[in-house]
Every structure is written in structure tokens, then in C-alpha cells.
């Protein structure tokens, strides 16, 4: 996919009109600037704490994609990619350029995609030092480019530019607008740093598949002993970061990857982990980052006097976050491209408490569940979300998929058939009853099951066929209580379990109707 580029270099225009430019500042210098500007506070260990204001999660209703002749036939238009007219975008761009004129700005020249064959340059222009630090952390730092450099992607980041809603042709005072044809991302009215990360991911989910590369909302790691890799698909809160950050394996990345005919690679250079109720025992590597220099803690509560964090305090939001460079972890994969995965894990957080904690899928079932993307959104990851909400999110990342989900499914089928990778469905949600009645499956138990999969510990165990969904559920797993593997056994009312499970199956059927005529009959028949 060739990015046409804007008729005028908007980054160069903004930089030429700035009162001061801080270009590619290092992490310590950005710390100094952020402290001096009162953007946040230093905590014990050297982390930098910030508060993002009213918006503590993504604002999906304020995200738009500019409709152009180049993009109109490709983009998956709808609630996740709301169309914006080119004229509206031009007015917003002009407003952002005028807003930044005469201001002190921070510029970071970065790249995305560890594989140099698919790399794109990203220039981030923002009015805050800590957002520049976030960009340097989450993307891949590169050398400074001249002011007239034309990057593949330009982010104009104006968190304090308040729009006029309908008067500006948008829904509210905030906007996240992607002009994919020109490679320009405009973010205004929200300081939540995750908008930058996910906007670039959305753009890469447009560019890469059009080059024949499968982009993935997934984590990935490698077994250093065998060289075998694994992929972990899942929405925020399902355990991607926690389960992939395993001291026994090397982390490739925790959220955004791509799968080519030669292997898999990380799209970004940092991690953006949820930190609420983070456990030192269950998640030691991530926990360690909450007191490390270079980590940004977003909306995390701390003691003003001691500067000690309270990771259990959700008084601002459930969606507390830690942004840290991948290289700061102990066990990291150092090469640009990793081997093809031997296992693909689809993660779901079932709030009904009826899905088995682990199931083996056929290739057709893998595609069915990949397109279904069943999970429950967890509190705080989006504005206004306070309780778990049942959702079907195609590709386990519908908010970030720029193309029709079947495009990604077709590429996934090609990769699965090419490599013979085994796919698994793992439920990190509730057991013994629905949310509010049962309890969440302990992460330690889930990790045992994941390790059994990755270490081929389930090859010789007995499996039972699920009567409703048809997938195979192990009767036993190393170190796991066998009762946990059969969710019906741990419900106090088996008949109620059957009723709820049947109800969930009907939800699957109703949701998949949108894809039934777009996939092979074998895939359409691979669900309940």
C-alpha cells in the first residue's frame, strides 16, 4: 500500500510556525521538561505519574476515518470507522495547525514495524513532553529527520484543543481522525495517551493487509529452548500482556504484531499494560516496571508525601496503565522477525461463567471464533464503561480493524494452513457462576493451562467434545484441578448452567449471521 502523502507537508508547516521545537529529546530530558511544566510527578523508583483528565480511556464514538477515493472501497465503514468528509477533515487540520502556531512543541521521529521490509516512519507532534515520552516509548525511536522530512504517518496531537462538536462537524469536543490516504492522524480534545498508540495500530491494520501481511491484535512470545513462538489474541483485560510476559519465555511484544510468510514481528517498541490490582506474585515482570525509571504511570493513584503507588485504587478509573519500553523487561526476544507460531491462543473473558477454561479448535473453528471475537469488555477501557459488557469483537480487536474482518480471517487461514499451527480457545473469565456470583479464574491456573499448551503437555491427555460448541475440552491438564476444566461441575445449579450456556450459544449464532454468507460453509458450520 503506497501512502499518497498530503499535498502540503503538515508537519513541516507546524514546525516552521512553532515558537520552540524540542526534537527527539531523550528520556531523561523529557522527564525534566515534564516535571518543569508540571505535567506529572516523579514517584519512588523513577516512574513518572500523569493524569489524563476527564477521558481515562479511548473515545471510540469520536473516532473517524476520512473517506477518500483511495480508501472508500477498502475501509470497513461503520461504528468503528465512522466516515468523515474530506472537507471536514481539512477544516479540523487547519484548526489544529492554527492552534499549534506560536506554541512550544515536542517532536519525536519514530518508526513502527520491527521488520524493516514493512517499516513505516512516524512523526509525532504534540504540545506536552510526557506525550512525546509516550510516543518514544511505545513506538520505535529513530534518528532525527530534517523538518521538511515527509514521514509515512504524521500525528498532530493537540490534547487541549477543545472542538465545538457539531460546529466542527464532529460529535463532541474531542476527535480522533485518520486520513489513511495521506498518512495523517489528528487527535484533539483528549489527553489519554492510548489514542496515539491505537490510531497508529488502526493505520497499520489498513496498510499491512493490503501488502498481503496479516496484522494482529495479539501478544507473542518465544520458547528460548525450542525456538517455537506463540500468539495470544485478545481484547484489553483478557490477559494478553500478563500471559505473554512469562519468565520462562522471551517476549516479542504484548499487543500488536504482524504475520508474514517468513515469520512474525512486533509492530511497536513498548508495552502498555493495565496496572489495576497488579500482583507481584502473579505478574512479577510487569509489577517490577511500576517502579522503574522510564515507565509512565497513567491515572495511577499515589501518596503525595511518600510517592508510593497504590495499584489497587480505582478511584480515578479501572483503566490504570503503565507504559514502558519492551527492552526494560528481562526476557525479551532480540531479533527483528521471530519464527512462525506453533500455537495460536484466542483469549476470552466470559462473564457468564459457562465457557470452558481451555478448548482445542479445528482450523474452521479457529476462523469461526476469530471472526466472532467473543469476550466481555472490562471496566474502564472505554469511556463510560463501568461493568463488564458482553461483546463480539471480530478479530479480537474490532475497534482497530480498518478493513472488513474477513480480510484478516482469509490471511489467518492461509497462515494456519501454511504452518500447521494449533489453535486454542482459553477463557480467563468467570467460573462457578456469572459475574457477581462466581469468581474470576485465577491467573495462576490459566498460566498452568497455557504452559501445558506451549510445552505440548496436552498431547496425551483425554479430550471430551463439547455438546454445544463442538470444540474439544481436555479432561485433565498438568497441575490443574480437573473440576475447573468442566464449568458445569462447579455451578451450584446445573440446569441453570445449561440454560445460560444455551443462551450464549444463541448469541453466537445471531452475531455470526453477518459473516455466514462471506465464509466457506465449513467455517459457518463450525460454531454452536
Coordinates of C-alpha atoms in Angstrom, one line a residue:
X1 CA 0.0 0.0 0.0
X2 CA 1.5 3.3 -1.1
X3 CA 0.6 6.3 1.0
X4 CA 0.0 9.2 -1.4
X5 CA 1.1 11.9 1.1
X6 CA -0.6 15.2 1.8
X7 CA -0.3 18.0 -0.9
X8 CA 1.4 20.1 1.8
X9 CA 3.8 18.7 4.4
X10 CA 1.7 19.5 7.5
X11 CA 4.5 18.5 9.9
X12 CA 6.9 20.9 8.3
X13 CA 4.3 23.7 8.4
X14 CA 3.6 23.2 12.1
X15 CA 7.3 23.1 12.9
X16 CA 8.1 26.3 10.9
X17 CA 5.4 28.2 12.9
X18 CA 6.4 26.9 16.4
X19 CA 7.8 29.2 19.0
X20 CA 10.2 26.4 20.1
X21 CA 10.8 22.9 18.9
X22 CA 12.1 20.1 21.1
X23 CA 13.1 17.4 18.6
X24 CA 13.8 13.8 19.6
X25 CA 14.6 14.6 23.2
X26 CA 15.9 11.7 25.2
X27 CA 14.0 10.1 28.1
X28 CA 15.9 11.9 30.9
X29 CA 15.5 15.3 29.2
X30 CA 11.8 14.6 28.6
X31 CA 11.4 13.8 32.3
X32 CA 13.0 17.2 33.1
X33 CA 10.7 19.1 30.8
X34 CA 7.6 17.3 32.0
X35 CA 8.4 18.0 35.6
X36 CA 9.3 21.6 35.0
X37 CA 6.0 22.0 33.1
X38 CA 4.0 20.4 35.9
X39 CA 2.7 17.7 33.6
X40 CA 3.1 15.0 36.2
X41 CA 5.1 13.8 39.2
X42 CA 8.1 11.6 39.9
X43 CA 7.4 8.5 42.1
X44 CA 9.5 6.1 44.1
X45 CA 11.9 4.2 41.8
X46 CA 11.8 6.8 39.0
X47 CA 8.4 6.3 37.3
X48 CA 6.5 9.3 36.1
X49 CA 2.9 9.6 37.1
X50 CA 0.3 11.6 35.0
X51 CA -3.4 12.1 34.9
X52 CA -5.2 12.2 31.6
X53 CA -8.1 14.3 32.7
X54 CA -11.8 13.5 32.1
X55 CA -11.0 11.0 29.4
X56 CA -9.3 8.0 31.0
X57 CA -9.9 5.6 28.2
X58 CA -10.3 5.5 24.4
X59 CA -13.2 7.5 22.9
X60 CA -14.5 5.2 20.2
X61 CA -17.5 7.3 19.4
X62 CA -15.2 10.2 18.5
X63 CA -13.0 8.2 16.1
X64 CA -13.4 8.8 12.3
X65 CA -11.7 7.7 9.1
X66 CA -11.6 10.2 6.2
X67 CA -13.5 8.9 3.2
X68 CA -11.4 9.4 0.0
X69 CA -11.5 7.8 -3.4
X70 CA -8.4 5.8 -2.5
X71 CA -9.9 4.4 0.8
X72 CA -13.6 4.2 0.2
X73 CA -13.6 0.7 -1.4
X74 CA -11.3 -0.8 1.3
X75 CA -12.4 0.5 4.7
X76 CA -14.8 -1.4 6.9
X77 CA -17.2 1.5 7.4
X78 CA -19.4 1.5 10.5
X79 CA -19.3 2.2 14.2
X80 CA -15.6 1.5 14.4
X81 CA -14.6 3.5 11.3
X82 CA -17.1 6.4 11.1
X83 CA -16.8 8.2 7.8
X84 CA -15.6 11.8 7.8
X85 CA -15.8 14.0 4.7
X86 CA -12.5 15.4 3.3
X87 CA -13.7 19.0 3.7
X88 CA -14.5 18.4 7.4
X89 CA -11.0 17.0 7.9
X90 CA -9.4 19.9 6.1
X91 CA -11.2 22.3 8.5
X92 CA -10.0 20.4 11.5
X93 CA -6.5 20.2 10.2
X94 CA -6.4 23.9 9.6
X95 CA -7.8 24.4 13.1
X96 CA -5.0 22.2 14.6
X97 CA -2.3 24.0 12.6
X98 CA -3.6 27.4 13.8
X99 CA -3.8 26.1 17.4
X100 CA -0.2 24.9 17.4
X101 CA 1.1 28.1 15.7
X102 CA 3.4 30.0 18.1
X103 CA 3.4 27.2 20.6
X104 CA 6.2 25.2 22.2
X105 CA 6.1 21.8 20.6
X106 CA 7.7 18.4 21.1
X107 CA 8.6 16.3 18.0
X108 CA 9.5 12.6 18.0
X109 CA 10.7 10.9 14.9
X110 CA 10.0 7.2 15.3
X111 CA 9.2 4.1 13.2
X112 CA 6.8 1.2 13.5
X113 CA 7.3 -2.5 12.5
X114 CA 10.4 -4.3 13.6
X115 CA 10.6 -6.0 10.2
X116 CA 12.5 -3.4 8.0
X117 CA 10.7 -4.7 4.9
X118 CA 7.4 -3.4 6.3
X119 CA 8.6 -0.4 8.4
X120 CA 6.9 3.0 8.3
X121 CA 8.2 6.3 9.6
X122 CA 6.0 8.1 12.2
X123 CA 6.5 11.7 13.2
X124 CA 4.6 12.7 16.4
X125 CA 4.0 16.4 17.1
X126 CA 2.5 17.2 20.5
X127 CA 2.2 20.1 23.0
X128 CA 3.2 18.0 26.0
X129 CA 6.6 16.5 27.0
X130 CA 5.0 13.4 28.5
X131 CA 3.1 12.6 25.4
X132 CA 6.4 12.9 23.5
X133 CA 7.9 10.5 26.0
X134 CA 4.9 8.1 25.5
X135 CA 5.5 8.2 21.7
X136 CA 9.2 7.5 22.1
X137 CA 8.4 4.6 24.5
X138 CA 5.5 2.9 22.5
X139 CA 6.9 3.3 19.0
X140 CA 10.5 2.6 17.9
X141 CA 12.9 5.5 18.4
X142 CA 14.9 6.6 15.3
X143 CA 17.3 9.3 14.4
X144 CA 16.1 12.9 14.0
X145 CA 14.9 13.8 10.5
X146 CA 15.0 17.3 8.9
X147 CA 12.0 19.5 9.4
X148 CA 11.0 19.0 5.7
X149 CA 11.1 15.2 6.0
X150 CA 7.9 13.6 4.8
X151 CA 7.0 10.7 7.2
X152 CA 4.7 7.9 6.2
X153 CA 2.5 8.8 9.2
X154 CA 2.2 12.1 10.9
X155 CA 0.4 12.5 14.3
X156 CA -0.9 16.0 15.1
X157 CA -1.6 15.7 18.8
X158 CA -3.5 18.6 20.4
X159 CA -4.9 17.3 23.7
X160 CA -6.0 20.7 24.9
X161 CA -7.6 21.9 21.7
X162 CA -11.3 21.8 22.5
X163 CA -13.6 21.4 19.5
X164 CA -17.1 22.7 19.1
X165 CA -18.9 19.4 18.4
X166 CA -21.4 19.8 15.6
X167 CA -20.0 23.2 14.8
X168 CA -16.8 21.4 13.8
X169 CA -18.6 18.5 12.1
X170 CA -17.9 16.1 15.0
X171 CA -19.8 14.6 17.9
X172 CA -18.1 16.3 20.9
X173 CA -15.1 18.4 21.9
X174 CA -12.7 15.6 21.0
X175 CA -11.8 13.8 17.8
X176 CA -9.5 11.1 16.6
X177 CA -9.4 11.4 12.8
X178 CA -7.4 9.2 10.5
X179 CA -6.6 10.3 6.9
X180 CA -5.2 7.0 5.7
X181 CA -4.7 8.1 2.1
X182 CA -2.3 10.9 3.3
X183 CA -1.0 9.2 6.4
X184 CA -2.2 11.9 8.8
X185 CA -3.7 11.3 12.3
X186 CA -5.3 14.2 14.1
X187 CA -6.1 13.9 17.8
X188 CA -7.7 16.7 19.7
X189 CA -9.6 17.2 22.9
X190 CA -8.3 14.1 24.7
X191 CA -5.1 13.6 26.7
X192 CA -5.5 9.8 27.0
X193 CA -2.2 8.6 25.6
X194 CA -3.5 5.3 24.3
X195 CA -5.3 7.1 21.5
X196 CA -1.9 7.7 19.8
X197 CA -0.9 4.0 20.0
X198 CA -4.2 2.6 18.8
X199 CA -4.6 5.1 16.0
X200 CA -1.3 4.1 14.5
X201 CA -2.3 0.4 15.0
X202 CA -5.5 1.1 13.1
X203 CA -3.5 2.7 10.3
X204 CA -1.2 -0.4 10.2
X205 CA -4.2 -2.6 10.1
X206 CA -5.1 -0.8 6.9
X207 CA -1.7 -0.7 5.2
X208 CA -0.3 -4.2 6.1
X209 CA -3.1 -6.5 4.8
X210 CA -3.1 -4.6 1.5
X211 CA 0.5 -5.7 1.2
X212 CA -0.5 -9.3 2.0
X213 CA 0.6 -9.2 5.6
X214 CA -1.7 -10.3 8.5
X215 CA -1.8 -7.6 11.2
X216 CA -2.8 -9.0 14.6
X217 CA -4.2 -7.6 17.9
X218 CA -2.1 -10.1 19.8
X219 CA 0.8 -10.7 22.1
X220 CA 3.6 -13.0 21.1
X221 CA 6.5 -14.9 22.8
X222 CA 9.1 -17.5 22.0
X223 CA 10.4 -20.5 23.9
X224 CA 14.2 -20.0 24.1
X225 CA 14.8 -23.7 24.3
X226 CA 12.9 -24.8 21.2
X227 CA 12.6 -21.5 19.2
X228 CA 8.9 -22.1 18.9
X229 CA 6.7 -19.0 19.1
X230 CA 3.1 -18.5 20.2
X231 CA 0.4 -15.8 19.5
X232 CA -2.1 -14.6 22.1
X233 CA -5.2 -12.8 20.7
X234 CA -7.5 -10.9 23.0
X235 CA -9.1 -7.6 23.8
X236 CA -7.9 -5.4 26.7
X237 CA -8.3 -7.1 30.0
X238 CA -8.3 -10.7 28.8
X239 CA -4.7 -11.4 29.8
X240 CA -2.6 -10.9 26.6
X241 CA 0.1 -8.9 28.4
X242 CA 0.1 -11.0 31.6
X243 CA 0.1 -14.4 29.9
X244 CA 2.7 -13.5 27.3
X245 CA 5.0 -11.9 29.8
X246 CA 6.2 -15.2 31.1
X247 CA 9.6 -15.6 32.8
X248 CA 10.1 -19.0 31.1
X249 CA 9.8 -17.4 27.6
X250 CA 11.1 -14.5 25.6
X251 CA 8.5 -11.7 24.9
X252 CA 8.2 -10.5 21.3
X253 CA 5.6 -7.9 22.2
X254 CA 2.4 -7.6 24.2
X255 CA -0.3 -6.2 21.9
X256 CA 0.4 -5.5 18.2
X257 CA 2.0 -7.9 15.7
X258 CA 2.1 -9.0 12.1
X259 CA 2.5 -12.4 10.4
X260 CA 4.2 -12.7 7.1
X261 CA 5.3 -15.7 5.0
X262 CA 8.6 -15.5 6.8
X263 CA 7.5 -15.2 10.5
X264 CA 6.0 -12.8 13.0
X265 CA 7.2 -9.3 14.1
X266 CA 6.2 -6.7 16.7
X267 CA 4.7 -3.5 15.3
X268 CA 5.7 -1.3 18.3
X269 CA 8.6 -0.9 20.7
X270 CA 6.9 -0.7 24.1
X271 CA 4.2 -2.2 26.3
X272 CA 1.0 -0.5 27.6
X273 CA -0.1 -2.7 30.4
X274 CA -3.2 -2.4 32.7
X275 CA -1.9 -2.0 36.2
X276 CA -5.1 -2.1 38.3
X277 CA -4.6 -4.7 41.1
X278 CA -1.4 -5.8 39.6
X279 CA 0.1 -8.7 41.7
X280 CA 3.8 -9.0 42.4
X281 CA 3.4 -12.8 42.8
X282 CA 1.2 -13.4 39.7
X283 CA 2.8 -10.8 37.4
X284 CA 6.3 -10.2 38.7
X285 CA 7.9 -8.8 35.5
X286 CA 5.1 -6.3 34.8
X287 CA 4.9 -5.3 38.5
X288 CA 8.6 -4.5 38.5
X289 CA 8.0 -1.9 35.8
X290 CA 5.7 0.1 38.0
X291 CA 8.8 1.3 39.9
X292 CA 11.3 1.7 37.1
X293 CA 12.8 4.8 35.5
X294 CA 11.3 5.3 32.1
X295 CA 7.8 4.0 32.9
X296 CA 4.8 6.3 32.6
X297 CA 2.0 5.5 35.0
X298 CA -1.3 6.9 33.7
X299 CA -4.1 7.6 36.2
X300 CA -2.5 5.5 38.9
X301 CA -3.1 6.8 42.5
X302 CA -0.1 7.5 44.7
X303 CA 0.7 9.0 48.1
X304 CA 1.7 12.7 47.7
X305 CA 4.2 12.5 50.5
X306 CA 5.9 9.2 50.1
X307 CA 5.3 8.9 46.3
X308 CA 4.4 5.2 46.7
X309 CA 1.8 3.9 44.3
X310 CA -1.4 2.2 45.2
X311 CA -2.2 -0.2 42.4
X312 CA -5.4 -1.3 44.0
X313 CA -7.0 2.2 44.0
X314 CA -9.5 2.5 41.1
X315 CA -11.0 5.9 42.3
X316 CA -10.0 7.6 39.0
X317 CA -10.5 4.6 36.7
X318 CA -10.2 0.9 36.4
X319 CA -8.1 1.5 33.3
X320 CA -4.9 2.5 35.0
X321 CA -2.0 2.0 32.7
X322 CA 1.8 1.6 32.7
X323 CA 3.8 2.4 29.5
X324 CA 7.3 1.1 29.4
X325 CA 9.9 0.1 26.8
X326 CA 10.0 -3.5 25.8
X327 CA 13.8 -3.6 26.3
X328 CA 13.3 -2.8 30.0
X329 CA 12.0 -6.4 30.6
X330 CA 14.3 -9.2 31.5
X331 CA 13.3 -11.8 28.9
X332 CA 12.9 -10.2 25.5
X333 CA 13.3 -11.6 22.0
X334 CA 16.1 -9.6 20.4
X335 CA 15.7 -10.4 16.7
X336 CA 13.5 -8.4 14.3
X337 CA 11.5 -11.4 13.0
X338 CA 10.5 -14.4 15.0
X339 CA 9.7 -17.9 13.8
X340 CA 6.2 -18.9 12.8
X341 CA 4.0 -19.8 15.8
X342 CA 3.4 -23.4 16.8
X343 CA 0.4 -22.4 18.8
X344 CA -2.3 -19.7 18.4
X345 CA -4.3 -18.8 21.6
X346 CA -7.6 -17.0 21.4
X347 CA -8.3 -15.3 24.8
X348 CA -11.8 -14.5 26.0
X349 CA -13.1 -13.3 29.4
X350 CA -16.5 -14.9 29.7
X351 CA -18.6 -13.0 32.2
X352 CA -21.4 -15.7 32.0
X353 CA -19.1 -18.2 33.6
X354 CA -20.1 -21.0 31.2
X355 CA -17.3 -21.3 28.7
X356 CA -14.6 -23.9 29.5
X357 CA -11.2 -22.5 30.6
X358 CA -9.5 -24.2 27.6
X359 CA -10.6 -25.9 24.4
X360 CA -8.8 -27.2 21.3
X361 CA -10.1 -25.9 18.0
X362 CA -10.1 -27.2 14.4
X363 CA -8.9 -24.7 11.7
X364 CA -12.5 -24.0 10.8
X365 CA -13.5 -23.4 14.5
X366 CA -10.4 -21.2 14.8
X367 CA -11.7 -19.0 12.0
X368 CA -15.3 -19.0 13.4
X369 CA -14.1 -17.8 16.8
X370 CA -11.6 -15.4 15.3
X371 CA -14.5 -13.7 13.4
X372 CA -16.8 -13.9 16.4
X373 CA -14.3 -12.4 18.8
X374 CA -16.5 -13.2 21.9
X375 CA -15.4 -11.6 25.1
X376 CA -16.6 -9.2 27.8
X377 CA -15.2 -5.7 27.7
X378 CA -13.9 -4.9 31.1
X379 CA -14.5 -1.7 33.1
X380 CA -12.5 1.5 32.2
X381 CA -11.1 0.5 28.8
X382 CA -13.6 2.8 27.1
X383 CA -15.3 6.0 28.3
X384 CA -18.5 5.2 30.3
X385 CA -17.8 1.5 30.8
X386 CA -18.1 0.6 34.5
X387 CA -19.2 -3.1 34.4
X388 CA -18.2 -6.0 32.2
X389 CA -20.2 -5.9 28.9
X390 CA -20.8 -8.8 26.6
X391 CA -19.4 -8.1 23.2
X392 CA -18.5 -9.8 19.9
X393 CA -15.4 -8.0 18.6
X394 CA -14.2 -9.6 15.3
X395 CA -10.5 -10.4 15.1
X396 CA -10.5 -9.8 18.9
X397 CA -10.0 -6.1 18.1
X398 CA -12.8 -4.7 16.0
X399 CA -12.2 -1.1 17.2
X400 CA -8.8 -1.2 15.5
X401 CA -9.7 -3.1 12.3
X402 CA -9.7 -0.8 9.3
X403 CA -10.7 -3.5 6.8
X404 CA -13.6 -6.0 6.8
X405 CA -12.8 -8.8 9.3
X406 CA -13.0 -11.4 6.6
X407 CA -9.8 -9.9 5.0
X408 CA -7.9 -10.8 8.2
X409 CA -9.6 -14.1 8.5
X410 CA -8.6 -15.1 5.0
X411 CA -5.0 -14.2 5.7
X412 CA -5.1 -16.1 9.0
X413 CA -6.4 -19.2 7.3
X414 CA -3.5 -19.0 4.8
X415 CA -1.0 -18.8 7.7
X416 CA -2.6 -21.6 9.7
X417 CA -2.6 -23.9 6.7
X418 CA 1.0 -22.9 5.8
X419 CA 2.4 -23.6 9.2
X420 CA 0.1 -26.2 10.8
X421 CA -0.2 -24.1 14.0
X422 CA -2.7 -25.4 16.5
X423 CA -5.3 -23.0 17.8
X424 CA -6.8 -22.9 21.3
X425 CA -9.6 -21.0 23.0
X426 CA -8.7 -20.0 26.6
X427 CA -11.2 -18.4 28.9
X428 CA -9.8 -16.1 31.5
X429 CA -13.2 -15.0 32.8
X430 CA -15.5 -16.4 35.4
X431 CA -16.2 -19.8 36.8
X432 CA -18.8 -21.2 39.2
X433 CA -21.4 -18.6 38.1
X434 CA -21.8 -15.4 36.2
X435 CA -20.0 -12.1 37.0
X436 CA -21.2 -11.1 40.5
X437 CA -21.9 -14.7 41.5
X438 CA -18.9 -16.8 40.5
X439 CA -15.3 -15.8 40.7
X440 CA -12.6 -15.0 38.1
X441 CA -10.4 -17.9 37.1
X442 CA -7.1 -17.3 39.0
X443 CA -4.3 -16.2 36.6
X444 CA -2.0 -18.8 38.1
X445 CA -4.5 -21.5 37.0
X446 CA -4.7 -20.0 33.5
X447 CA -0.9 -19.8 33.3
X448 CA -0.7 -23.5 34.1
X449 CA -3.0 -24.3 31.2
X450 CA -1.2 -22.0 28.8
X451 CA 2.2 -23.6 29.7
X452 CA 0.7 -27.1 29.2
X453 CA -0.3 -26.0 25.7
X454 CA 3.0 -24.4 24.8
X455 CA 5.0 -27.2 26.3
X456 CA 2.9 -29.8 24.4
X457 CA 1.7 -31.2 27.8
X458 CA -1.8 -32.0 26.4
X459 CA -0.7 -34.3 23.6
X460 CA -1.5 -37.5 25.6
X461 CA -4.5 -36.4 27.7
X462 CA -8.1 -37.3 27.0
X463 CA -10.4 -34.8 25.5
X464 CA -14.2 -34.5 25.5
X465 CA -16.3 -33.0 22.8
X466 CA -18.4 -30.1 23.9
X467 CA -22.1 -30.8 23.1
X468 CA -23.0 -27.2 22.1
X469 CA -19.9 -25.7 20.5
X470 CA -18.2 -28.9 19.2
X471 CA -14.7 -28.0 20.3
X472 CA -12.6 -30.4 22.3
X473 CA -12.0 -29.8 26.1
X474 CA -9.2 -31.6 28.0
X475 CA -10.4 -33.8 30.8
X476 CA -7.2 -33.2 32.7
X477 CA -4.2 -30.8 32.5
X478 CA -0.9 -30.9 34.4
X479 CA -1.3 -29.3 37.8
X480 CA -4.9 -28.1 37.2
X481 CA -7.9 -29.2 39.3
X482 CA -10.0 -31.3 36.8
X483 CA -13.2 -29.9 38.2
X484 CA -12.1 -26.5 36.9
X485 CA -11.9 -27.9 33.3
X486 CA -15.7 -28.7 33.4
X487 CA -17.5 -25.5 34.2
X488 CA -20.9 -27.3 34.6
X489 CA -19.4 -29.2 37.6
X490 CA -18.6 -26.0 39.6
X491 CA -22.0 -24.4 39.2
X492 CA -24.4 -25.0 42.1
X493 CA -27.4 -25.3 39.7
X494 CA -26.5 -27.5 36.7
X495 CA -29.9 -26.8 35.0
X496 CA -29.3 -23.0 35.3
X497 CA -25.8 -23.6 33.8
X498 CA -27.4 -25.4 30.8
X499 CA -29.9 -22.6 30.3
X500 CA -27.2 -19.8 30.4
X501 CA -24.8 -21.8 28.1
X502 CA -27.6 -22.4 25.6
X503 CA -28.4 -18.7 25.7
X504 CA -24.8 -17.8 25.0
X505 CA -24.8 -20.2 22.0
X506 CA -27.8 -18.3 20.6
X507 CA -25.9 -15.1 20.9
X508 CA -23.1 -16.6 18.9
X509 CA -25.5 -17.7 16.2
X510 CA -27.1 -14.3 15.9
X511 CA -23.8 -12.5 15.8
X512 CA -22.3 -14.7 13.1
X513 CA -25.2 -14.1 10.7
X514 CA -23.2 -11.1 9.4
X515 CA -20.4 -13.4 8.2
X516 CA -22.4 -16.5 7.2
X517 CA -22.6 -15.7 3.5
X518 CA -19.0 -14.4 3.4
X519 CA -17.1 -17.5 4.5
X520 CA -16.9 -21.1 3.5
X521 CA -19.8 -23.4 4.6
X522 CA -17.4 -25.4 6.8
X523 CA -16.5 -22.2 8.7
X524 CA -20.1 -21.1 9.0
X525 CA -20.9 -24.6 10.5
X526 CA -18.0 -24.6 12.9
X527 CA -20.0 -22.8 15.7
X528 CA -22.8 -23.9 18.0

